[in-house]
XYZ file of C-alpha atoms in Angstrom:
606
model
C 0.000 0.000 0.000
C 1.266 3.714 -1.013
C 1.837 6.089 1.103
C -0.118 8.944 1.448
C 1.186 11.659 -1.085
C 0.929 14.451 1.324
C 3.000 11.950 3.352
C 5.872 11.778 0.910
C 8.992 13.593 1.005
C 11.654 14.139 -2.176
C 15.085 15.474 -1.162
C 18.800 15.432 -1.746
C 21.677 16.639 0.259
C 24.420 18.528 -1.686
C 27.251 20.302 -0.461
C 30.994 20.639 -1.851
C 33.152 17.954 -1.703
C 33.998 16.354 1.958
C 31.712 18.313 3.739
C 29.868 15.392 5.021
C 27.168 14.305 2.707
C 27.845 10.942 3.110
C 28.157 10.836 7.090
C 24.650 12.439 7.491
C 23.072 10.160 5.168
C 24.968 7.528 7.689
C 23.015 9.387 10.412
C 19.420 9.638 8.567
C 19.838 5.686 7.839
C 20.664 4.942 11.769
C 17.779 7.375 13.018
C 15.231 5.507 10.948
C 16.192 2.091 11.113
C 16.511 1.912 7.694
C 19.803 -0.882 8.179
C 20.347 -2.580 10.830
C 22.790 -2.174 13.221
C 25.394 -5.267 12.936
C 25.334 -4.435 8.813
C 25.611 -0.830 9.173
C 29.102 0.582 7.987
C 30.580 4.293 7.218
C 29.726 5.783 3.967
C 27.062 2.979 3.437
C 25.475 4.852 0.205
C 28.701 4.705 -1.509
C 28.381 0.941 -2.627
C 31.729 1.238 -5.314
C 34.439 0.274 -3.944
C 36.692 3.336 -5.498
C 33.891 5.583 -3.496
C 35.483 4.148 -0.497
C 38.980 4.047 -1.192
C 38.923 7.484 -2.543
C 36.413 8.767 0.423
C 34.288 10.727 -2.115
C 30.543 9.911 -3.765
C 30.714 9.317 -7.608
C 27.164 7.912 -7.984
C 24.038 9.347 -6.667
C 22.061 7.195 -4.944
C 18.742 7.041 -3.856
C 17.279 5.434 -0.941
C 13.172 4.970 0.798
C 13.409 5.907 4.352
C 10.418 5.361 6.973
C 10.170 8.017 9.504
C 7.545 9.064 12.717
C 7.935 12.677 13.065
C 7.540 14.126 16.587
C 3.808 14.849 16.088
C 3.531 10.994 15.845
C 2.575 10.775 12.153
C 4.206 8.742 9.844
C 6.052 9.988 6.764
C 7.805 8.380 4.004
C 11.697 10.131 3.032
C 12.908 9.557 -0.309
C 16.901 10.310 0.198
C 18.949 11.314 -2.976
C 22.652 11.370 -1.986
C 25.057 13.631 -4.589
C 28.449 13.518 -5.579
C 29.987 17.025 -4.184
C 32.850 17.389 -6.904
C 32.930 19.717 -9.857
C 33.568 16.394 -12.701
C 30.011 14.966 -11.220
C 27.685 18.320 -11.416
C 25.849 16.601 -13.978
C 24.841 13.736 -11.256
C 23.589 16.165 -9.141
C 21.785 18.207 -11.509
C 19.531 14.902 -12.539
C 19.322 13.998 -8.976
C 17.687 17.322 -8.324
C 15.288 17.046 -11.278
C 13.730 14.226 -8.876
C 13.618 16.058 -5.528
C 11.230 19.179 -3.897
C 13.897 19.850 -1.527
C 17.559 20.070 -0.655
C 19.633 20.004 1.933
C 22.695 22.122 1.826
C 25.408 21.303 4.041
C 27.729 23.717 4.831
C 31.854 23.131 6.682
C 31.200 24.772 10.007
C 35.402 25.147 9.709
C 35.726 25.949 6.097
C 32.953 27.828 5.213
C 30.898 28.494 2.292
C 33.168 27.034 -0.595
C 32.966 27.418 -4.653
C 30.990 23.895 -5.313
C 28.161 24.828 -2.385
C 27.702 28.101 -4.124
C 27.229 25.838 -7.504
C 25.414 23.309 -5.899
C 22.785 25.507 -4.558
C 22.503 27.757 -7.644
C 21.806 24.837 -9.321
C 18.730 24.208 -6.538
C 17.647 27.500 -6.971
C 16.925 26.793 -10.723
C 15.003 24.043 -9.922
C 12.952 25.696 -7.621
C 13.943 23.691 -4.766
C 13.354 24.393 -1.585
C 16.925 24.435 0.410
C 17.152 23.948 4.135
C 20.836 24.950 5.089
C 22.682 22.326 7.146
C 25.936 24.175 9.192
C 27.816 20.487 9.819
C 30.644 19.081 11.863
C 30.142 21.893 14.725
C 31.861 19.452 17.225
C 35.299 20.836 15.583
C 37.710 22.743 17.424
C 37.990 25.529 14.673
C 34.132 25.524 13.865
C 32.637 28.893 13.574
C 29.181 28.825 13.323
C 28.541 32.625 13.094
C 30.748 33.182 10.422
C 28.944 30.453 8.378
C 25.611 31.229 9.102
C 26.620 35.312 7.886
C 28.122 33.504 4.313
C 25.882 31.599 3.941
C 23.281 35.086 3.887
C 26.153 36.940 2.237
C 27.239 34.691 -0.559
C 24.346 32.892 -1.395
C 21.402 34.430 -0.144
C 19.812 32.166 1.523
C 18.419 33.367 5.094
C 20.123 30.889 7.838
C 19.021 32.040 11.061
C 17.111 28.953 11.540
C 20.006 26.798 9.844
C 20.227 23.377 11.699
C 23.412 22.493 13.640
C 24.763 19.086 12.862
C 27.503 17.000 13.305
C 27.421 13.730 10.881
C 30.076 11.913 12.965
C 28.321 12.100 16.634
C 25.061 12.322 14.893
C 23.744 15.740 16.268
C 21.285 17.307 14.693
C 20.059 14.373 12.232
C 16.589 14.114 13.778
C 16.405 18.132 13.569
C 17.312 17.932 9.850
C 14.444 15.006 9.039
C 12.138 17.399 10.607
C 12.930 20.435 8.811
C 12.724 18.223 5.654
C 8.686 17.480 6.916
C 7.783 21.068 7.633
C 9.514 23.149 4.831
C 9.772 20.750 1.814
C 6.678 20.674 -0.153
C 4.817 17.376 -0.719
C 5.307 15.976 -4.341
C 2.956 17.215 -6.742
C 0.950 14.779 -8.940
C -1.926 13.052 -9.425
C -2.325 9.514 -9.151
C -5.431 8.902 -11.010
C -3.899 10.797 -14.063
C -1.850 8.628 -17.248
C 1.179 7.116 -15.764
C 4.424 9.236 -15.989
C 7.824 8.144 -14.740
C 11.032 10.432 -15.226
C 14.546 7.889 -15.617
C 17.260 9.313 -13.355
C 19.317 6.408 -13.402
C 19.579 2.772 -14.656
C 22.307 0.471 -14.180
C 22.926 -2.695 -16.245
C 22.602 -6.635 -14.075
C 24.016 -9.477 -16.075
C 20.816 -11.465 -14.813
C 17.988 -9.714 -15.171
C 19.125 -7.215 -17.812
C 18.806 -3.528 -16.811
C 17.256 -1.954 -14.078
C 15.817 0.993 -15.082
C 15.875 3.895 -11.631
C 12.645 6.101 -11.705
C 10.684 8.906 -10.233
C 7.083 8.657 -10.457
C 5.508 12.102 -11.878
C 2.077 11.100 -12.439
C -0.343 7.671 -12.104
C 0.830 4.271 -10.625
C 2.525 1.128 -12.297
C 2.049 -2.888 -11.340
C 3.704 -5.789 -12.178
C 2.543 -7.281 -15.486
C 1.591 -3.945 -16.983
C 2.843 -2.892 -20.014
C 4.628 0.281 -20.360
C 6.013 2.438 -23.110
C 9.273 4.328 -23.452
C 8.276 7.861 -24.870
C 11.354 8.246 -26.813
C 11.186 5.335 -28.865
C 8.019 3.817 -28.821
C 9.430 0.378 -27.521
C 7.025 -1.404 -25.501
C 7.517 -3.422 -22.483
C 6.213 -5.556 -19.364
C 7.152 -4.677 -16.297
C 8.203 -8.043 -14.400
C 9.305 -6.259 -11.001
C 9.332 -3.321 -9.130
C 9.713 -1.693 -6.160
C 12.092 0.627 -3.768
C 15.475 1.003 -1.854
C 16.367 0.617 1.755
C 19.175 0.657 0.397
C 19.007 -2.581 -1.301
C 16.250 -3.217 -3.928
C 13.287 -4.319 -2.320
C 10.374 -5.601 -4.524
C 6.760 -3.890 -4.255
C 3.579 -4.324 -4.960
C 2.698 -0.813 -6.853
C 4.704 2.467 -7.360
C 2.359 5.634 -7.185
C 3.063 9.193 -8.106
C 5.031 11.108 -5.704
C 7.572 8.055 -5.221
C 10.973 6.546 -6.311
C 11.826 3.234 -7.143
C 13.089 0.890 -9.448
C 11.751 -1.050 -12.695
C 13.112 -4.602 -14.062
C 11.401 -4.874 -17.685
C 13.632 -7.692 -19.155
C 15.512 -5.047 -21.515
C 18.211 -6.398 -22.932
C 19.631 -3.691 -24.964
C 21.075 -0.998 -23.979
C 20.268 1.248 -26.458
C 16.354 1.605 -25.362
C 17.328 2.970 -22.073
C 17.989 6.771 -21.966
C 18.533 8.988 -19.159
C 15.906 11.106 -18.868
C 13.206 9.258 -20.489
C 9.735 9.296 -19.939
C 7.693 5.959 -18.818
C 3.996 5.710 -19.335
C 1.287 3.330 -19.843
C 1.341 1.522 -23.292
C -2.360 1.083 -23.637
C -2.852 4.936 -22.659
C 0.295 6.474 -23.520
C 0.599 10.179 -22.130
C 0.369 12.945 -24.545
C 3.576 15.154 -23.504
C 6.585 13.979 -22.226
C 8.736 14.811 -19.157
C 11.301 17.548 -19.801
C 13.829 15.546 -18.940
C 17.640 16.336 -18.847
C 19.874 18.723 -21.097
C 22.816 16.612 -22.259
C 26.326 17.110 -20.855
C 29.104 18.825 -22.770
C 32.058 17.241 -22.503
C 34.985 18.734 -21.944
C 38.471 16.834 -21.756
C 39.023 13.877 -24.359
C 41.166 10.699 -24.597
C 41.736 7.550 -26.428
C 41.421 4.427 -24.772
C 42.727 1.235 -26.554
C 42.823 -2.149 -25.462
C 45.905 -3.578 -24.514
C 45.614 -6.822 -26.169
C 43.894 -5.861 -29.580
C 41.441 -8.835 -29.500
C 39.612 -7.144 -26.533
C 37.761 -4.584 -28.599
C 34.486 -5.900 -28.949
C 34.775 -6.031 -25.293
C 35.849 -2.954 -24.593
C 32.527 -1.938 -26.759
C 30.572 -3.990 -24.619
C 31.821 -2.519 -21.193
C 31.558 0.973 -22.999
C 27.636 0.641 -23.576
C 27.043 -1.043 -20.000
C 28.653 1.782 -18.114
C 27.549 4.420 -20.112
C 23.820 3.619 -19.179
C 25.607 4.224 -15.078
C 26.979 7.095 -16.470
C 24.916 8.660 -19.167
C 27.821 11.867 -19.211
C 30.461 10.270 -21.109
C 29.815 9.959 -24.606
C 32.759 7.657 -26.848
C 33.247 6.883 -30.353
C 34.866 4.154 -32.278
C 38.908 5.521 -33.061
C 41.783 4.044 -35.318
C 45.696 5.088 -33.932
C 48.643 3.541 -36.431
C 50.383 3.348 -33.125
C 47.813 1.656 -30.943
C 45.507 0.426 -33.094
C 41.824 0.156 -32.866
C 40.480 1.972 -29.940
C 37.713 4.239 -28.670
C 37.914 8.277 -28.428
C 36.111 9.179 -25.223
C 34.383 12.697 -23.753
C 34.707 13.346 -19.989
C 33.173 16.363 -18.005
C 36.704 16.432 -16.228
C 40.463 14.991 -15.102
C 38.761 13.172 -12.446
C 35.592 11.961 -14.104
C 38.406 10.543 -17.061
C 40.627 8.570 -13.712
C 37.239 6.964 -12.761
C 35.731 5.856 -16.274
C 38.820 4.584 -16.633
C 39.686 2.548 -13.368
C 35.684 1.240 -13.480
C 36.524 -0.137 -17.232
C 39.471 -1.648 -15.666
C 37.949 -3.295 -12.282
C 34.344 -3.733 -13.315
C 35.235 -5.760 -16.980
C 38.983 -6.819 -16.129
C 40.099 -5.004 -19.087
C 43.865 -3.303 -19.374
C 43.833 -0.304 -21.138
C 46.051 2.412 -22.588
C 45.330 5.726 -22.321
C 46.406 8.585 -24.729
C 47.351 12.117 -23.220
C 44.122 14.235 -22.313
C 43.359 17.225 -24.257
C 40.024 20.213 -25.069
C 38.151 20.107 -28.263
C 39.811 23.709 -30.124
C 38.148 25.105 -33.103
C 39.989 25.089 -36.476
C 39.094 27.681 -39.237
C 40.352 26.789 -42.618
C 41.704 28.803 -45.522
C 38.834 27.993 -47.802
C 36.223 28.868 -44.480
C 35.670 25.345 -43.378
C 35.108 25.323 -39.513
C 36.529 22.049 -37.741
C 36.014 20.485 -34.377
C 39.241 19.115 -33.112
C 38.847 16.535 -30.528
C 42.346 14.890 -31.167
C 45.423 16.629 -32.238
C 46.216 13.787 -34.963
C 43.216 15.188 -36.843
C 44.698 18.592 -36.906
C 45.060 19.905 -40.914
C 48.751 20.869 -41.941
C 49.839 24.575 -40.521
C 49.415 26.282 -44.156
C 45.419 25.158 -44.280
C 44.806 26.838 -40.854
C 44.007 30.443 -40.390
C 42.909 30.205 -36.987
C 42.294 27.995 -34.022
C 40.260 28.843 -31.298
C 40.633 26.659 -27.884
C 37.102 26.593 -25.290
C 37.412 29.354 -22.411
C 36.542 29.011 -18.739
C 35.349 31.523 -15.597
C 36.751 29.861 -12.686
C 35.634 30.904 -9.447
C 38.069 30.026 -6.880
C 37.135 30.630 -3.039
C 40.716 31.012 -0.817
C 41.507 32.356 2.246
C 43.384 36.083 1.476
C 46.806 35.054 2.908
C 46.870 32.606 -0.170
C 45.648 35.102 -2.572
C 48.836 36.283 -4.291
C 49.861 32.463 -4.740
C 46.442 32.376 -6.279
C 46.614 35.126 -8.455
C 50.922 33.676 -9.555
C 48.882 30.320 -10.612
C 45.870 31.819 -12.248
C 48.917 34.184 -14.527
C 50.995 31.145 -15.279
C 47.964 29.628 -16.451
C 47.234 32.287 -18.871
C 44.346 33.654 -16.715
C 42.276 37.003 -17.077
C 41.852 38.852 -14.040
C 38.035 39.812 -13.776
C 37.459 40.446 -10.022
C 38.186 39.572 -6.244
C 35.395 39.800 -3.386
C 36.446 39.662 -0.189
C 33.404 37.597 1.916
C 34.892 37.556 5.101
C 37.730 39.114 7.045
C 39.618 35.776 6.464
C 38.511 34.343 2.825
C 37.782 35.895 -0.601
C 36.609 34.651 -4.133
C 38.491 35.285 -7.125
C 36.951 34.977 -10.739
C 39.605 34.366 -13.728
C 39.345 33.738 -16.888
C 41.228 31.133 -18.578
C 42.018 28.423 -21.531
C 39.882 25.353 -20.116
C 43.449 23.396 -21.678
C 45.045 24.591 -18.487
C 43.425 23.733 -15.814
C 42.353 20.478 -17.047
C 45.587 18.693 -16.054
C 46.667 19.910 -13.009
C 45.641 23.188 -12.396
C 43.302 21.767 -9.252
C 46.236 19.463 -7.606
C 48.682 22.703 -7.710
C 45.705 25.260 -6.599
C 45.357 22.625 -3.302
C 48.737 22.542 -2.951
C 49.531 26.528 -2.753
C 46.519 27.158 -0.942
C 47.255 24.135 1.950
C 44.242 22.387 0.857
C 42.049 25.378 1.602
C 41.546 26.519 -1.939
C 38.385 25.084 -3.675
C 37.351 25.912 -7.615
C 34.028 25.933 -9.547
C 34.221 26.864 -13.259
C 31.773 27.050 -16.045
C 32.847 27.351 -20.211
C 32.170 31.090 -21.015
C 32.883 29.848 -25.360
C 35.682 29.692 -27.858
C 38.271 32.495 -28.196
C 41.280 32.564 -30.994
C 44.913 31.604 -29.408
C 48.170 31.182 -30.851
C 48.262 27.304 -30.590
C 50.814 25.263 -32.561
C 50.498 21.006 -33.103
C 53.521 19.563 -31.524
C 54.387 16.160 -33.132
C 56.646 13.406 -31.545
C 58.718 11.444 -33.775
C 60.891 8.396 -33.248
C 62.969 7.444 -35.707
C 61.430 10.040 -38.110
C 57.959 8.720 -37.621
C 55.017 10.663 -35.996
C 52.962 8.478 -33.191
C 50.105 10.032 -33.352
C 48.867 9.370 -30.106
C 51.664 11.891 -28.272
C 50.578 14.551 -30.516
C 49.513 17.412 -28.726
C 48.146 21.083 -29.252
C 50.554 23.627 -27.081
C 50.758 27.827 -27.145
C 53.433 28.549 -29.115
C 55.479 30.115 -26.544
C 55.753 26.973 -24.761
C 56.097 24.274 -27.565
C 60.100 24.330 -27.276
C 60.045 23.779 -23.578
C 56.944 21.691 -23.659
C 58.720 19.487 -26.017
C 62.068 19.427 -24.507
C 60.660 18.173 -21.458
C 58.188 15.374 -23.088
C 61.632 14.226 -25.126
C 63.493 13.909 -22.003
C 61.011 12.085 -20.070
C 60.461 9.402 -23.371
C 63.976 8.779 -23.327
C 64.294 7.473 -20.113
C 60.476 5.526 -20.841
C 61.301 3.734 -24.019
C 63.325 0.258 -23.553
C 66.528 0.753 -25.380
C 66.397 -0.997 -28.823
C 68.551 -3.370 -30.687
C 68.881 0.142 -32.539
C 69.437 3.056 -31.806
C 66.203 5.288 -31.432
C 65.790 9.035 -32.256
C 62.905 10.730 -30.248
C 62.367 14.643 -31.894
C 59.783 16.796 -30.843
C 58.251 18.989 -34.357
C 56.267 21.730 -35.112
C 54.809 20.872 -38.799
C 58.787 20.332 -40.268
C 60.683 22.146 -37.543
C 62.539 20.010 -35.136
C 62.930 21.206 -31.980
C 64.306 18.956 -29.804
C 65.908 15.587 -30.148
C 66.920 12.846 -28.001
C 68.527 9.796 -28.462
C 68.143 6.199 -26.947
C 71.474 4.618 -27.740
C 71.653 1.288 -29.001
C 71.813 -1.871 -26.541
C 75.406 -3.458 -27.818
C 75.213 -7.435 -27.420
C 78.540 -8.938 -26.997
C 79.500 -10.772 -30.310
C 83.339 -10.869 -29.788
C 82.309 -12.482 -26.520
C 83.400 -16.103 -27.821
C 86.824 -14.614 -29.676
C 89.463 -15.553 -26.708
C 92.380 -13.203 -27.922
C 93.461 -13.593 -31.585
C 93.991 -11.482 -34.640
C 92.112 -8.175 -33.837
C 90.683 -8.382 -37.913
C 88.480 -11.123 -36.713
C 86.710 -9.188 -33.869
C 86.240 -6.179 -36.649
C 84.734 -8.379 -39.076
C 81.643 -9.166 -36.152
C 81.402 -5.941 -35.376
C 80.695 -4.792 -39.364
C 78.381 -7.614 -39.455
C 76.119 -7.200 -36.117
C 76.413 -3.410 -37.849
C 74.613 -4.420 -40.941
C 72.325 -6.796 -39.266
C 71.184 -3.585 -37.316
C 70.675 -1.441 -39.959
C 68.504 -4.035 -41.642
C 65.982 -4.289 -38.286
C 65.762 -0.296 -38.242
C 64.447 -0.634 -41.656
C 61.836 -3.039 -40.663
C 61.407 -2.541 -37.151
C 58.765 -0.368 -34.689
C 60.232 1.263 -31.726
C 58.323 -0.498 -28.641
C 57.122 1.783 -26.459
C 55.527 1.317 -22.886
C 51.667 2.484 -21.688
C 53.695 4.809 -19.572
C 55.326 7.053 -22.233
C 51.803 7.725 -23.664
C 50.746 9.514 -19.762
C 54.324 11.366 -19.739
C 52.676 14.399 -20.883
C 50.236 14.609 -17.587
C 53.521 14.660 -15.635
C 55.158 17.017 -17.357
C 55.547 19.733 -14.644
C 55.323 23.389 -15.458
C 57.726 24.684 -13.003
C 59.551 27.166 -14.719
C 58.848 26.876 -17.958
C 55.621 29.030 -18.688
C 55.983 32.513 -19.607
C-alpha cells in the first residue's frame, strides 16, 4: 500500500566535496532504522568500492526511508545522496530534477566554498526548496557565526534557523528530518492521471538485464503492466518493481510522488535513456517529461585495449557503463600506433581517472590511455570550420588560419593570505583577471578567466597545494576564443605516433617538447637500434633525443686472436642492425603515452 502523497517527502543533500554528505546520510539511515545495526558501515550509500577508497561519492544514490515525526505521524523520506565534486555536477543536476527539496550542508570550519555556491545555484533553478545544514560543529575551529553570515552573504539564503549538525556524533540528524517534513513541499501529482515516470538512473545486471531507476511524476505502475518508453516507442512488461532501503526491495505498486526501481527484461542498452519518460502503453501520455539537457564534454582521450582482440569487449563494457553514467559519450577511433580503440568525452580529469579505473575493475580489461586534451576550433583557408577533438586530426599549418581553444570563468574561493599564490597560478595559467570579493575578514573569491586546456591537467592538484588544501574551484565554459596554438608532433625514428601529438601555445612548444623528449627517453626500452625521439612543429625540429643502441657482446666467444676477426663481427652485427631499423617499430611502454600529464610546469611558462 502507497503512502499517502501528502505523506511523501523528495530530497537530496548537496554540499561541496567532503563536507559530510555521506556521514549524514549515515546518520538519517541509523535514526530511521533503515539498516540494521550489525550491517551498518561508514559511507554505506557509496556501494563502489573506489567511493570508499577514494572517500568521495561518484554515484548518486537514492534510498526509501520510513520516519515518525515528533507529532507521531508517519512519513515516508525519499533520500537522494550527490556527488559534491565539480567532474560529477551533472549527477547532481539529474538527482535534483527528482527532488522538492535540498539540503545544503555547509563546513562549520571551512565555510561556504565554490561547489556549495554551484550546488545551490543549481537548486535554486530548480525551484527547490533548500534547508541549510551548518555540519561538523563538534570541531575545534568551527565557527558557526561566520557560516551562518556567508551563507546570507554569498548565497542568499536566510540561515538564522540553519540546523546544527555534526554527521560523525550524529547531532542534529533528527532536527534535519524534521525540517525536511515542515519546509519541503509534498510531491505534486496526481495519481489517477496517465502514468508518468522520469529515468534518473539505470544500471545494467548481467541477470535480469537492466534496471531501469525512476521517479514517479504522475499515475501508478504494477507488475505485469505494459509500459512504453516515450522516446522510442518500444514497448515493455514490467516483471518487477519496487524501492530502496538501500538494497532493492520488490513492491507491490509504485504511485506518483515516489521513487523506485523497474526490471522490464531489456536487454539492450540502447532503449534505455537517461531522462526518459515511462507511461502506460495502452494509454500512452500525450507530452513527455522535460527531462535532462545533455552534458558537454569537456576533456578527451583515447582508450585502446591492450591486447587488440579485446575490442568488442571494450565496446561492450563501454555501452554497460555508459547507461551508469549517461555523461560520457565515446566513439569508435583508429591510432597507427595503438591500433583500434575508442575516443572518449569526460566532463573532467577526475571523471576521465574513474571511467577509466571502473573499465578496468568492473570488466577486467587493461587499457592504454592517450594524453588528455580540449576540443579547439579550427578555421580553414577555404572557411571550413573544424572540431578538433584529437590533435592527430589537426590539418597541416598552411590550411589553418585560426584555431580557437574553449574558455573558462573559474571561481576560486581562498583564504586572502593565499591570494597572491592564487593570483601567480591563475597568470601562469594564462588567466584574465576579472574580479576579487572579499566575503569575510579571512577568505575571498576570485573569478579568472582562462584556456579550459590549463586547468584540465593539473591546475586543481597545484591550486590545493599553494593554498594548503584550503583553496576550492568551480568553473563554467564562457565559449571559444582565438589563441596562438601550434600542433607539436613526436617522432621516433622520423615517424610521428600520433597518439603523443599534442596542441601547445606557441610560446611553450620548445620547452613543452624538450621536457616530453626527455622524459620518453628514459620511458622507451633501449632498442637493438638506436632510437631518435624529436619533438616537431609541422617540419621544424625542436628537440631531439637519443636512446642509444643496446650493444650485445659478439666478440664475446673470440678468446684473444687477430684483432681483424673481432672487426669483421662488429661490421656484421652493424649491418644486421641497420637491416631491423628498416623493418622494425620502436616499442614503447603504456607509460610514455601519460608522460605528458607529468610534465611539470615549473619554470617553464611565460
Amino acid at each position: 500500500m502507497a503512502a499517502p502523497i501528502e505523506k511523501i517527502r523528495n530530497f537530496c543533500i548537496i554540499a561541496h566535496v567532503d563536507h559530510g554528505k555521506s556521514t549524514l546520510a549515515d546518520r538519517f539511515l541509523e535514526v530511521t532504522k533503515a539498516v540494521e545495526e550489525r550491517k551498518m558501515k561508514e559511507q554505506a550509500l557509496d556501494t563502489m568500492d573506489i567511493e570508499r577508497e577514494r572517500g568521495i561519492t561518484i554515484k548518486s544514490v537514492a534510498v526509501r526511508l520510513n520516519y515518525t515525526a515528533q507529532n507521531g505521524e508517519q512519513y515516508v523520506l525519499n533520500l537522494i545522496d550527490t556527488p559534491g565534486h565539480v567532474d560529477f555536477s551533472y549527477e547532481v543536476s539529474r538527482s535534483l530534477a527528482a527532488c522538492e527539496g535540498a539540503l545544503l550542508l555547509v563546513d562549520a570550519a571551512q565555510g561556504v566554498e565554490a561547489q556549495t555556491l554551484a550546488n545551490a545555484y543549481k537548486a535554486i533553478e530548480q525551484n527547490l526548496e533548500i534547508i541549510p545544514v551548518i555540519n561538523k560543529i563538534d570541531l575545534p575551529s568551527a565557527d558557526v557565526d561566520s557560516c551562518r553570515r556567508q551563507i546570507e552573504d554569498v548565497i542568499g539564503l536566510d540561515a538564522s534557523e540553519a540546523v546544527l549538525a555534526s554527521g560523525k556524533e550524529g547531532t542534529g540528524a533528527i532536527e534535519a528530518l524534521e525540517a525536511v517534513i515542515q519546509k519541503v513541499p509534498a510531491p505534486n501529482g496526481d495519481r489517477n492521471a496517465t502514468l508518468r515516470a522520469l529515468i534518473f538512473d539505470a544500471k545494467y545486471d548481467a541477470y535480469r538485464g537492466v534496471v531501469i531507476y525512476i521517479r514517479m511524476m504522475d499515475g501508478r505502475i504494477t507488475p505485469g503492466m505494459k509500459v512504453m518508453m516515450m522516446s522510442s516507442g518500444i514497448k515493455y512488461e514490467v516483471v518487477e518493481l519496487g524501492f530502496f532501503r538501500p538494497e532493492i526491495t520488490p513492491a507491490e505498486s509504485l504511485e506518483a510522488g515516489e521513487t523506485g526501481y523497474l526490471i522490464c527484461n531489456i536487454k539492450t542498452l540502447q532503449n534505455t535513456k537517461i531522462g526518459d519518460t515511462v507511461t502506460d502503453a495502452l494509454n500512452p501520455a500525450k507530452e513527455a517529461l522535460s527531462g535532462y539537457k545533455e552534458p558537454q564534454s569537456v576533456v578527451f582521450c583515447g582508450m585502446y585495449p591492450a591486447v587488440a582482440n579485446d575490442f568488442e569487449e571494450l565496446r561492450g563494457a563501454l555501452e554497460k557503463l555508459q547507461l551508469n553514467d549517461a555523461s560520457f559519450k565515446y566513439a569508435a577511433d583508429m591510432s597507427d600506433a595503438l591500433g583500434f580503440g575508442f575516443r572518449l568525452g569526460f566532463l573532467g580529469l577526475l571523471h576521465m581517472e574513474i571511467i577509466q579505473e571502473r573499465l578496468e575493475r568492473e570488466f577486467n580489461l587493461t587499457l592504454v590511455t592517450t594524453v588528455p586534451n580540449v576540443a579547439y576550433r579550427v578555421t580553414k583557408n577555404d572557411g571550413t570550420v573544424l572540431t578538433i577533438e584529437n590533435a592527430s586530426k589537426m590539418p597541416i599549418p598552411n590550411d589553418i588560419q585560426t584555431i580557437e581553444e574553449p574558455y573558462i570563468e573559474a571561481e576560486i574561493i581562498t583564504p586572502t593570505e593565499y591570494l597572491s599564490a592564487v593570483i601567480d597560478l591563475c597568470k601562469k595559467k594564462r588567466g584574465i583577471h576579472v574580479k576579487v570579493d572579499y566575503l569575510d575578514a579571512r577568505r575571498c573569491l576570485a573569478i579568472y578567466q582562462m584556456p579550459l586546456s590549463e586547468i584540465v591537467l593539473d591546475f586543481y592538484d597545484k591550486l590545493k597545494s599553494y593554498t594548503r588544501g584550503y583553496g576550492s574551484l568551480e568553473y563554467q565554459i564562457i565559449g571559444f576564443r582565438p589563441g596562438n596554438l601550434v600542433k607539436l608532433d613526436i617522432l621516433l625514428n622520423g615517424d610521428p605516433v600520433d597518439a603523443l601529438s599534442s596542441i601547445v601555445h606557441r610560446d611553450r612548444a620548445e620547452w613543452v617538447g624538450k621536457q616530453l623528449a626527455s622524459k620518453l627517453r628514459k620511458l622507451i626500452p633501449r632498442q637493438q637500434y638506436e632510437v631518435a625521439i624529436q619533438a616537431a612543429i609541422g617540419s621544424r625540429i625542436l628537440v631531439r633525443e637519443t636512446v642509444s643502441a643496446l650493444r650485445k657482446n659478439v666478440t664475446a666467444k673470440c678468446y684473444g686472436g687477430d684483432i681483424t676477426r673481432k672487426r669483421k663481427l662488429l661490421e656484421k652485427q652493424k649491418e644486421g642492425k641497420k637491416r631491423m631499423k628498416q623493418v622494425g617499430s620502436v616499442e614503447v611502454p603504456q607509460e610514455a603515452f601519460m608522460a605528458l600529464l607529468r610534465v611539470g610546469d615549473e619554470g617553464g611558462e611565460n
